[in-house]
Amino acid sequence: MSLKTQLLSAQCSTDLTQAAELLKAGEQVAVPTETVYGLAADASNPDAVAGIFTAKGRPANHPLIVHLGDVASITEWATQIPDEAYKLANAFWPGPMTLLLPRAEHVSPVVTGGLDTIGLRVPAQPVLLDLLTTHQLAVAAPSANPYKKLSPTTAEQVMHGLGGKIAAVIDGGPCQHGLESTIVDLTKRPFRVLRAGPITASELSAVLGETVDAPEQHDTVVPGNVGSHYQPNTRLQMVAADLSDLPAPQPEKRAALLHFGEAPTRDDLVCIAMPDDAARYGQALYHQLAQADQLGVDEIWLAQPPHGEAWLAVHDRLRRAVS
Ligand code: TXA
Ligand code: MG
């Protein structure tokens, strides 16, 4: 079935009212967040949430994150909430942090992929936050991409991947962070980061006064936390940061090169300069990979980014994009 996907403006109050009405009627609407665009549906309506899986082509056992308008609402979705959840929420919400907690009994297994835990976050994107609070909505929302593809950081990119499959997209401009939220598991001790994101394990540890484990210290298997993900359609290959190992030009072949510093002069390359600080690199990464994907080149080559804690989320996504 093909829908006519409406493009709604985040600046227009009648458009936002319409988005709220669509969500309340059980439709799927893509929304801007400060991380990436999310594909939202009313979290209290299992049929609406099921529609997210259909639109994305996502396996039904992959859990979703529920987005709330305020910290106090977590008691409606989670139970046995430790004090540490409130400490982190007060420090980082609204913001790019998802807390994993035991789910409240009434929550539909459609939302949690059948798990007895739930991921919750209060997003910092002002238009989405206003939509959630004004209309007293909680929305389940994974990233608004077809399963395994690049997460979208613009409304245009959402349209490209899910146009015709969802009721509407709210255009809130490019996302601030460009990479998905940090996921923190508070259901077991020691607490640990399940997915690296804009907020680091050190920042979480500093607020709690205890060590929160970073993802490189464990190897967690959760449905949805899969090895190959975030993939462009074009073959992606890492090259040395100093471009010393660039493959030689091949007849009739073109590549896109995402690089740092000076671009090499080669006719077979489309060069895209990347920012050299981690936050700006993260903001640009999915967008530039999507741009490179649309050039119709034979391969995408990406210069190895620096290491260190600030770059963990970037390396996590790249590992999955390449595999
Ligand atoms: O920044 C973000 O988190 C974005 C925006 C839209 O909020 N959302 C996002 O959702 O990245 P998604 O579905 O693409 O990734 C959520 C991941 C799941 O794939 C899974 O790995 C983990 O979060 N997750 C969610 N609920 C979980 C649960 N109950 N137990 C374990 N992992 C969970
Ligand atoms: Mg995703």
PDB file of N, CA and C and ligand atoms in Angstrom, residues 36-37 56 58 142-146 148-152 180 195 224 229-230 286, ligand 2:
ATOM      1  N   VAL A  36      18.656  11.950  15.693  1.00  0.00           N
ATOM      2  CA  VAL A  36      18.307  11.638  14.298  1.00  0.00           C
ATOM      3  C   VAL A  36      16.786  11.730  14.196  1.00  0.00           C
ATOM      4  N   TYR A  37      16.251  11.705  12.989  1.00  0.00           N
ATOM      5  CA  TYR A  37      14.790  11.680  12.856  1.00  0.00           C
ATOM      6  C   TYR A  37      14.262  10.338  13.355  1.00  0.00           C
ATOM      7  N   LYS A  56       9.173   0.210   8.429  1.00  0.00           N
ATOM      8  CA  LYS A  56      10.639   0.097   8.388  1.00  0.00           C
ATOM      9  C   LYS A  56      11.127  -1.234   7.833  1.00  0.00           C
ATOM     10  N   ARG A  58      11.253  -3.778   9.855  1.00  0.00           N
ATOM     11  CA  ARG A  58      12.097  -4.139  11.011  1.00  0.00           C
ATOM     12  C   ARG A  58      11.543  -5.384  11.686  1.00  0.00           C
ATOM     13  N   PRO A 142      11.739   4.458  16.697  1.00  0.00           N
ATOM     14  CA  PRO A 142      13.089   4.104  16.269  1.00  0.00           C
ATOM     15  C   PRO A 142      13.552   5.149  15.268  1.00  0.00           C
ATOM     16  N   SER A 143      14.791   5.062  14.842  1.00  0.00           N
ATOM     17  CA  SER A 143      15.247   5.968  13.796  1.00  0.00           C
ATOM     18  C   SER A 143      14.392   5.751  12.539  1.00  0.00           C
ATOM     19  N   ALA A 144      14.162   6.839  11.789  1.00  0.00           N
ATOM     20  CA  ALA A 144      13.189   6.811  10.681  1.00  0.00           C
ATOM     21  C   ALA A 144      13.830   6.369   9.363  1.00  0.00           C
ATOM     22  N   ASN A 145      14.528   5.230   9.406  1.00  0.00           N
ATOM     23  CA  ASN A 145      15.162   4.676   8.206  1.00  0.00           C
ATOM     24  C   ASN A 145      14.615   3.282   7.932  1.00  0.00           C
ATOM     25  N   PRO A 146      14.630   2.834   6.664  1.00  0.00           N
ATOM     26  CA  PRO A 146      14.348   1.423   6.415  1.00  0.00           C
ATOM     27  C   PRO A 146      15.374   0.585   7.174  1.00  0.00           C
ATOM     28  N   LYS A 148      18.214  -1.441   8.706  1.00  0.00           N
ATOM     29  CA  LYS A 148      19.645  -1.572   8.401  1.00  0.00           C
ATOM     30  C   LYS A 148      20.266  -0.414   7.627  1.00  0.00           C
ATOM     31  N   LYS A 149      19.440   0.518   7.160  1.00  0.00           N
ATOM     32  CA  LYS A 149      20.002   1.612   6.352  1.00  0.00           C
ATOM     33  C   LYS A 149      20.468   2.751   7.252  1.00  0.00           C
ATOM     34  N   LEU A 150      21.033   3.785   6.619  1.00  0.00           N
ATOM     35  CA  LEU A 150      21.524   4.948   7.354  1.00  0.00           C
ATOM     36  C   LEU A 150      20.382   5.659   8.060  1.00  0.00           C
ATOM     37  N   SER A 151      20.628   6.122   9.284  1.00  0.00           N
ATOM     38  CA  SER A 151      19.614   6.916   9.990  1.00  0.00           C
ATOM     39  C   SER A 151      19.529   8.298   9.353  1.00  0.00           C
ATOM     40  N   PRO A 152      18.312   8.839   9.205  1.00  0.00           N
ATOM     41  CA  PRO A 152      18.177  10.145   8.556  1.00  0.00           C
ATOM     42  C   PRO A 152      18.406  11.310   9.517  1.00  0.00           C
ATOM     43  N   GLU A 180      22.661   8.611  17.063  1.00  0.00           N
ATOM     44  CA  GLU A 180      21.638   8.202  18.024  1.00  0.00           C
ATOM     45  C   GLU A 180      22.090   8.369  19.474  1.00  0.00           C
ATOM     46  N   ARG A 195      24.849   1.386  24.019  1.00  0.00           N
ATOM     47  CA  ARG A 195      25.160   1.981  22.703  1.00  0.00           C
ATOM     48  C   ARG A 195      25.823   3.329  22.964  1.00  0.00           C
ATOM     49  N   GLY A 224      18.258  -5.972  17.807  1.00  0.00           N
ATOM     50  CA  GLY A 224      18.285  -4.564  17.398  1.00  0.00           C
ATOM     51  C   GLY A 224      19.683  -3.981  17.518  1.00  0.00           C
ATOM     52  N   HIS A 229      24.627  -2.670  10.199  1.00  0.00           N
ATOM     53  CA  HIS A 229      23.586  -1.675  10.429  1.00  0.00           C
ATOM     54  C   HIS A 229      24.068  -0.378   9.797  1.00  0.00           C
ATOM     55  N   TYR A 230      23.235   0.636   9.779  1.00  0.00           N
ATOM     56  CA  TYR A 230      23.657   1.977   9.367  1.00  0.00           C
ATOM     57  C   TYR A 230      24.391   1.956   8.028  1.00  0.00           C
ATOM     58  N   TYR A 286      26.210  10.727   8.925  1.00  0.00           N
ATOM     59  CA  TYR A 286      25.139  10.066   8.164  1.00  0.00           C
ATOM     60  C   TYR A 286      24.759  10.908   6.938  1.00  0.00           C
TER      61      TYR A 286
HETATM   62 MG    MG B   2      18.059   2.721  14.307  1.00  0.00          MG
END
